[in-house]
Amino acid sequence: MTQAILEADQIPTQNLAIIPILAPAPIAVYQKRAERLAKLAIDSPMVDYLTLLEQLVNMQVSLAKNADFGAMPSFVSGQEMPFSIEHCGDNQYWQVLLLELISGLLPVVSEQIAEVLQTLGQLDQAILADYGNALRRGEFSRVPAQYSLFIWAAMSVYWSHWAAKPIPELTHQVTDHKQLCPVCGSHPVVSMIKDKPRTGLRYLHCSLCETEWHMVRAACTVCDKDDKIYLWAEQEKQASVRIESCDHCHGYTKMLFTDIDPSLEAAVDDLATMYLIKYG
Amino acid sequence: MNRRQFFKLCAGGVATSAIAGLGLMPTLAFAAPREFKLIRAKETRNNCCYCSVGCGLLMYSRGDVSKNVEPSLFHIEGDADHPVSRGALCPKGAGLLDFVNSPNRLQYPEYRAPGAATWQRISWQEAFTRIARLMKDDRDQNMIKTNAAGTPVNRWMTTGMLTASAQSNEAGFLTQKFARGLGLVAVDTQARI
């Protein structure tokens, strides 16, 4: 961690309270993601896949800017995980987004992928709704693998658009569960050690709605125990990507230290460092 | 489904099968850029013991828990989650790693005789005996039992005591009892060093 050195008059003006939930700014998130993908695609053995992802994320940017998101999904104010599948199974608008996503991607992707996209676009609404629900429940094998990426991308644009709405009404009591996203109940992708709003705090990044929520460091993100926490890294002592593991539950989460490398992006760098898991 | 299964699925299952399903599976996609062994570091939360603020620390050490391996501390940083220090460290706290790993760190009692140029190592027993002897002699000679007005007092002015600076209430109570019981007036904590 870089230790900030402050002038005497700056010290009392800092706002040091921990903000428990950071609402997503979808356009900025997707723009950063697209830039990171473009950078990593150079010299990557996964160049084809990363380029496809970049095209996909660029479509997400334009959808987040221009799409019609309809009426706000209803939620009970102050309810725990108001947009989780248990409370909010809306399956209308993301399907519209999916069709827009497909039509935007079709002209730029290879023939093989265009074929997949066309079949996906022609699926029945009920089937798509079922696939969407299965993915949100974590039943990944129920969805044909070639479709899950695009369905998830469309759902992500939809939920990240609305995620900010219920956050101000979430009280401390309902955000005590740290394992899952306090807004949509999805699993986190990674831990981000942030430079802002305050250096060194850990936020978990939601895999669906891009919300980030605070969790104390040096504690297990799965079982909350804090006495057998290990960080695994490559050669460098202070690597910017490390894996935090717990010897109690044998769970682990990747940690991206954005105070060490500000260009790190939650979803992209999780993918880019997938090889680390082989050693976990 | 727990998190581990989830990540196994995501990493090994869904992502790879999604890539394969799209016909984009490169041969080397998931091969490590080079063969390496990950370095494992234990992450521990603790408090700085060098003054009564007790700033929060995150400490990283290498070495497993086996008996023949000495764990070695290689990094210390401020704990951003700590409600008092909020990740900040003073210059002394920021230099803690160098204290801990200093080659000059005192690890056993040493004694330098008056006029001698070198320190010699002594046993703890010798050290305790010598300190107790010198304290007793000094106290016997200099203890003040009454003041100018003839009121009984309990003052031992010729010796001072430097105590730990981040103690629990109970340890602080015992320290106070011990020092004042002897009549010590000059009591301070090492936070001022």
XYZ file of C-alpha atoms in Angstrom:
473
model
C 0.000 0.000 0.000
C 1.149 3.486 -0.709
C 1.057 5.566 2.417
C -0.431 8.976 1.692
C 1.465 11.898 3.181
C -0.897 14.742 4.010
C -0.364 18.389 4.860
C -1.520 19.331 8.351
C -4.503 21.355 7.101
C -5.718 18.495 4.878
C -6.067 16.045 7.736
C -9.261 17.347 9.416
C -11.059 17.876 6.095
C -10.949 14.236 5.036
C -14.169 12.257 5.120
C -12.970 9.023 6.634
C -16.235 7.143 7.222
C -16.360 3.823 5.402
C -19.012 3.853 2.666
C -20.539 0.358 2.924
C -21.920 0.087 -0.627
C -20.642 1.804 -3.756
C -23.335 2.138 -6.413
C -22.170 1.207 -9.909
C -21.652 3.782 -12.664
C -22.314 1.344 -15.527
C -21.072 3.500 -18.399
C -17.745 4.192 -16.704
C -17.393 0.556 -15.589
C -17.956 -0.802 -19.106
C -15.737 1.820 -20.706
C -12.878 0.936 -18.390
C -13.513 -2.753 -19.015
C -13.388 -2.277 -22.788
C -10.132 -0.328 -22.549
C -8.562 -2.985 -20.340
C -9.671 -5.751 -22.707
C -8.168 -3.928 -25.665
C -4.885 -3.546 -23.817
C -4.698 -7.172 -22.714
C -5.713 -8.540 -26.130
C -2.332 -7.449 -27.486
C 0.029 -10.440 -27.292
C -2.530 -12.642 -25.580
C -3.025 -16.254 -26.686
C -6.721 -15.570 -26.078
C -6.799 -12.669 -28.546
C -9.917 -13.901 -30.406
C -11.905 -14.263 -27.217
C -10.709 -10.987 -25.718
C -11.562 -9.137 -28.947
C -15.066 -10.605 -28.866
C -15.397 -9.540 -25.248
C -14.226 -6.037 -26.132
C -16.889 -5.791 -28.856
C -19.444 -7.099 -26.383
C -18.464 -4.646 -23.658
C -18.508 -1.759 -26.153
C -22.085 -2.755 -26.955
C -22.778 -2.715 -23.217
C -21.429 0.848 -23.111
C -23.761 1.997 -25.845
C -26.721 0.161 -24.296
C -25.995 1.665 -20.888
C -25.988 5.090 -22.563
C -28.978 4.814 -24.865
C -31.187 1.826 -24.151
C -34.765 1.972 -22.918
C -34.837 0.358 -19.502
C -38.590 0.588 -19.018
C -40.122 1.023 -15.624
C -38.003 0.578 -12.526
C -38.328 -2.968 -11.167
C -40.394 -2.836 -7.994
C -38.697 -3.575 -4.691
C -39.544 -3.390 -1.029
C -37.682 -0.469 0.488
C -34.961 -1.559 2.887
C -35.354 -5.247 2.085
C -32.243 -7.390 2.081
C -30.973 -8.019 -1.473
C -34.012 -6.323 -3.066
C -33.045 -7.307 -6.627
C -32.148 -10.918 -5.880
C -33.857 -13.637 -7.873
C -36.013 -14.484 -4.839
C -37.457 -10.976 -4.655
C -37.265 -9.714 -8.186
C -37.500 -12.157 -11.064
C -38.123 -9.608 -13.803
C -37.371 -11.079 -17.196
C -38.793 -8.572 -19.655
C -36.394 -5.773 -20.313
C -33.081 -7.572 -20.320
C -34.388 -9.691 -23.171
C -34.960 -6.519 -25.169
C -31.394 -5.516 -24.283
C -30.180 -8.945 -25.373
C -31.774 -8.493 -28.807
C -30.183 -5.051 -29.145
C -26.862 -6.521 -28.051
C -27.146 -9.266 -30.668
C -28.101 -6.887 -33.462
C -25.193 -4.629 -32.553
C -22.708 -7.511 -32.491
C -23.847 -9.343 -35.637
C -22.096 -7.050 -38.150
C -18.743 -7.151 -36.334
C -18.269 -10.777 -35.235
C -17.059 -13.814 -37.158
C -19.488 -16.035 -39.070
C -19.298 -18.779 -36.490
C -20.278 -16.468 -33.647
C -22.918 -14.723 -35.757
C -24.557 -18.130 -36.183
C -24.650 -18.645 -32.402
C -26.079 -15.153 -31.915
C -28.801 -15.687 -34.526
C -29.958 -18.916 -32.878
C -29.893 -17.214 -29.489
C -31.960 -14.297 -30.797
C -34.630 -16.634 -32.125
C -35.140 -18.489 -28.838
C -38.542 -18.348 -27.199
C -38.968 -15.702 -24.492
C -39.889 -18.316 -21.907
C -36.734 -20.303 -22.636
C -34.582 -17.187 -22.370
C -36.275 -16.303 -19.079
C -35.523 -19.800 -17.815
C -31.878 -19.509 -18.899
C -31.590 -16.116 -17.190
C -33.015 -17.460 -13.945
C -30.760 -20.521 -14.073
C -27.658 -18.356 -14.461
C -28.705 -16.109 -11.582
C -29.248 -19.160 -9.386
C -25.780 -20.445 -10.250
C -27.097 -23.430 -12.220
C -24.661 -22.813 -15.043
C -24.790 -26.239 -16.584
C -28.498 -25.788 -17.381
C -27.669 -23.110 -19.937
C -25.892 -23.949 -23.200
C -22.351 -22.676 -22.712
C -22.247 -20.628 -25.912
C -25.262 -18.538 -24.815
C -24.419 -17.818 -21.181
C -21.915 -15.039 -21.919
C -24.403 -12.964 -23.939
C -27.349 -13.574 -21.609
C -25.230 -12.583 -18.633
C -23.974 -9.471 -20.465
C -27.537 -8.317 -21.186
C -28.695 -9.008 -17.620
C -25.659 -7.164 -16.292
C -26.501 -4.018 -18.302
C -30.065 -4.171 -17.013
C -29.342 -4.721 -13.331
C -26.384 -2.352 -13.171
C -28.693 0.371 -14.512
C -31.112 -0.048 -11.611
C -28.719 -1.155 -8.856
C -28.134 2.361 -7.533
C -31.827 2.913 -6.717
C -32.348 0.698 -3.654
C -28.863 1.321 -2.183
C -29.676 4.482 -0.156
C -32.447 2.597 1.609
C -30.344 -0.402 2.599
C -29.695 -0.164 6.297
C -26.720 -1.453 8.202
C -28.705 -4.473 9.424
C -29.510 -5.796 5.979
C -26.012 -5.277 4.635
C -24.401 -7.392 7.323
C -24.269 -10.388 5.004
C -21.033 -9.819 3.195
C -20.747 -12.929 1.075
C -23.245 -11.962 -1.586
C -24.101 -8.706 -3.328
C -26.345 -6.615 -1.041
C -28.359 -5.476 -4.059
C -28.842 -8.484 -6.343
C -27.560 -11.397 -4.244
C -24.983 -12.539 -6.810
C -21.517 -13.814 -6.019
C -18.592 -11.404 -6.123
C -16.013 -11.726 -8.913
C -13.035 -10.486 -6.945
C -11.944 -8.354 -4.007
C -10.757 -4.914 -5.077
C -8.339 -3.082 -2.809
C -9.346 0.456 -3.634
C -7.554 3.760 -3.765
C -10.870 5.622 -3.620
C -12.959 6.529 -1.669
C -10.193 5.664 0.811
C -6.872 3.960 0.214
C -6.556 0.362 1.319
C -10.188 -0.610 1.863
C -11.418 -3.860 0.349
C -14.599 -3.914 -1.727
C -16.128 -7.016 -3.268
C -17.240 -6.523 -6.880
C -20.597 -7.975 -7.911
C -20.494 -10.278 -10.923
C -23.944 -9.204 -12.123
C -24.866 -5.624 -11.201
C -21.311 -4.214 -10.758
C -22.123 -2.936 -7.255
C -19.187 -2.913 -4.835
C -19.579 -3.558 -1.142
C -17.125 -3.124 1.686
C -15.650 -6.000 3.598
C -12.965 -5.858 6.269
C -9.572 -7.075 5.046
C -7.700 -10.068 6.428
C -10.984 -11.946 6.893
C -12.384 -14.782 4.785
C -14.983 -13.624 2.240
C -16.696 -16.998 2.493
C -16.771 -17.928 6.198
C -15.764 -14.629 7.840
C -13.037 -16.220 10.005
C -9.832 -14.243 10.269
C -7.127 -16.358 11.866
C -5.902 -18.533 8.994
C -5.828 -16.158 6.071
C -3.100 -16.581 3.465
C -2.238 -14.489 0.436
C -0.736 -16.246 -2.556
C 1.260 -14.379 -5.151
C 3.808 -14.770 -7.888
C 7.437 -13.865 -7.376
C 6.988 -10.272 -6.334
C 6.358 -9.593 -2.684
C 3.705 -6.949 -3.291
C 2.063 -8.351 -6.411
C -0.944 -6.460 -7.736
C -2.972 -9.670 -8.100
C -3.044 -12.099 -5.199
C -5.272 -14.910 -4.014
C -6.658 -14.785 -0.491
C -7.339 -18.250 0.917
C -8.793 -19.471 4.194
C -7.613 -22.649 5.901
C -10.926 -23.039 7.767
C -13.356 -23.322 4.868
C -10.756 -23.725 2.076
C -12.453 -20.938 0.167
C -10.591 -18.298 -1.766
C -11.055 -15.014 -3.574
C -8.736 -13.150 -5.880
C -7.629 -9.735 -4.703
C -6.832 -6.972 -7.166
C -4.734 -4.213 -5.614
C -5.753 -1.115 -7.557
C -3.620 0.998 -5.242
C -0.618 -0.851 -6.703
C -1.868 -1.081 -10.311
C -4.744 1.337 -11.062
C -5.418 -0.204 -14.484
C -6.739 -3.458 -12.995
C -10.388 -4.183 -13.806
C -12.466 -6.671 -11.853
C -13.862 -8.943 -14.540
C -11.035 -8.653 -17.073
C -8.167 -9.242 -14.707
C -9.969 -12.151 -13.117
C -10.087 -13.717 -16.576
C -6.532 -12.718 -17.421
C -5.130 -14.359 -14.294
C -7.175 -17.524 -14.570
C -3.978 -19.570 -14.710
C -3.326 -18.702 -11.045
C -6.151 -21.021 -10.021
C -4.132 -23.995 -11.199
C -1.807 -23.371 -8.285
C -4.477 -22.631 -5.693
C -23.287 -24.574 -3.845
C -20.518 -22.839 -1.976
C -18.148 -20.191 -3.187
C -15.325 -22.567 -3.929
C -17.500 -24.731 -6.132
C -18.813 -21.567 -7.724
C -15.367 -20.367 -8.629
C -14.252 -23.787 -9.763
C -17.289 -23.848 -12.006
C -16.738 -20.353 -13.252
C -13.095 -20.810 -13.882
C -12.777 -24.345 -15.026
C -16.273 -24.988 -16.267
C -18.382 -22.165 -17.514
C -15.784 -19.770 -18.814
C -13.762 -22.420 -20.581
C -16.822 -24.155 -21.961
C -18.232 -20.794 -23.069
C -15.035 -20.097 -24.946
C -15.001 -23.587 -26.393
C -18.689 -23.307 -27.267
C -17.899 -20.233 -29.310
C -15.093 -22.016 -31.108
C -12.453 -19.724 -29.665
C -10.516 -22.173 -27.504
C -6.848 -21.492 -28.010
C -4.402 -24.184 -27.078
C -2.546 -22.036 -24.614
C -5.385 -20.045 -23.063
C -5.084 -21.326 -19.573
C -1.435 -22.184 -19.474
C 0.564 -20.084 -17.072
C 2.932 -17.633 -18.747
C 5.704 -19.439 -16.907
C 5.957 -22.241 -14.450
C 6.177 -20.969 -10.931
C 5.259 -21.788 -7.417
C 3.045 -19.280 -5.684
C 4.513 -17.578 -2.642
C 2.294 -18.025 0.372
C 2.092 -15.235 2.936
C 0.149 -15.275 6.165
C -2.006 -12.189 6.578
C -2.489 -11.110 10.197
C -4.241 -8.147 11.783
C -2.516 -6.628 14.806
C -1.894 -3.413 16.692
C 1.222 -1.309 16.774
C 2.619 -1.561 20.304
C 4.741 1.569 20.257
C 2.308 4.088 21.665
C -1.077 4.264 23.316
C -2.924 5.072 20.077
C -2.518 1.430 19.072
C -2.831 1.913 15.297
C -4.145 -1.037 13.288
C -1.658 -3.038 11.223
C -1.844 -5.677 8.530
C 1.220 -7.883 8.751
C 2.476 -10.322 6.125
C 4.834 -13.126 7.007
C 6.356 -16.057 5.208
C 7.007 -19.541 6.507
C 4.489 -22.221 7.408
C 3.570 -23.212 10.938
C 6.010 -26.124 11.138
C 8.308 -26.057 14.142
C 11.621 -25.977 12.318
C 10.710 -22.972 10.200
C 11.031 -19.509 11.675
C 8.278 -17.290 10.227
C 9.693 -14.116 8.735
C 7.861 -10.845 8.530
C 8.295 -9.146 5.167
C 5.664 -6.422 4.963
C 3.614 -4.225 7.303
C 0.989 -1.693 6.320
C -1.668 0.427 7.997
C -5.049 -1.270 8.419
C -7.554 0.877 6.528
C -10.452 -0.773 8.379
C -9.129 0.220 11.809
C -11.629 2.612 13.464
C -8.955 4.788 15.066
C -5.988 4.979 12.708
C -7.926 4.230 9.470
C -4.880 3.018 7.620
C -2.549 5.816 8.678
C 0.812 5.179 10.343
C 3.241 7.630 11.897
C 6.907 7.525 10.796
C 7.730 5.127 13.619
C 4.828 2.848 12.684
C 5.698 2.995 8.999
C 9.210 1.804 9.902
C 8.077 -1.129 12.053
C 9.344 -3.737 9.633
C 12.878 -2.436 10.093
C 12.548 -2.609 13.888
C 11.414 -6.204 13.758
C 14.023 -7.351 11.285
C 16.839 -5.097 12.514
C 20.219 -6.835 12.846
C 20.833 -4.610 15.890
C 17.704 -5.761 17.653
C 18.286 -6.704 21.302
C 17.357 -10.358 21.705
C 18.933 -11.224 25.098
C 20.229 -9.347 28.154
C 23.612 -7.699 27.771
C 25.862 -5.961 30.287
C 28.565 -3.342 29.874
C 30.729 -2.976 32.954
C 31.662 0.560 34.041
C 34.586 1.741 31.932
C 34.401 -1.230 29.582
C 34.095 -0.680 25.817
C 32.173 -3.864 24.975
C 28.898 -5.473 25.878
C 28.825 -9.013 27.170
C 25.936 -11.395 27.008
C 24.492 -12.526 30.374
C 21.703 -14.900 31.326
C 18.214 -13.723 32.237
C 18.803 -14.992 35.790
C 21.948 -12.907 36.102
C 20.140 -9.901 34.695
C 17.184 -10.178 37.099
C 19.448 -10.717 40.106
C 21.640 -7.772 39.190
C 18.697 -5.411 38.529
C 17.018 -6.426 41.821
C 20.261 -5.963 43.744
C 20.920 -2.495 42.309
C 17.310 -1.410 42.821
C 17.306 -2.573 46.406
C 20.617 -0.849 47.192
C 19.536 2.400 45.557
C 16.132 2.357 47.251
C 17.611 1.604 50.667
C 19.966 4.577 50.317
C 17.605 7.142 48.802
C 14.067 6.346 49.912
C 12.332 9.445 51.309
C 9.909 8.518 54.073
C 8.836 11.933 55.382
C 8.637 15.358 53.779
C 9.877 18.679 55.216
C 6.724 19.011 57.310
C 7.237 15.579 58.802
C 4.260 14.030 56.945
C 4.893 10.395 55.944
C 5.508 10.033 52.168
C 6.637 7.251 49.874
C 9.189 8.714 47.438
C 11.968 6.972 45.603
C 13.321 9.786 43.417
C 16.619 8.327 42.191
C 15.225 5.619 39.885
C 12.673 5.897 37.106
C 10.624 3.328 35.262
C 9.752 3.128 31.592
C 6.669 0.981 30.936
C 4.989 -0.467 27.881
C 2.712 1.942 26.033
C -0.063 -0.218 24.653
C -1.263 -2.300 27.571
C -4.653 -3.573 28.602
C -6.354 -1.914 31.605
C -5.402 -4.881 33.746
C -1.728 -4.777 32.782
C -1.752 -1.002 33.325
C -3.227 -1.494 36.794
C -0.551 -4.027 37.733
C 2.206 -1.796 36.368
C 0.915 1.138 38.409
C 0.655 -0.994 41.580
C 4.189 -2.276 41.110
C 5.753 1.121 40.418
C 3.894 3.098 43.105
C 4.316 0.274 45.607
C 8.060 0.690 45.301
C 7.667 4.450 45.728
C 8.712 5.274 42.163
C 7.770 8.813 41.169
C 9.283 9.018 37.685
C 7.100 6.655 35.644
C 6.655 7.064 31.914
C 5.848 5.004 28.851
C 8.133 4.205 25.996
C 5.714 6.000 23.623
C 7.905 9.050 24.141
C 11.090 7.462 22.883
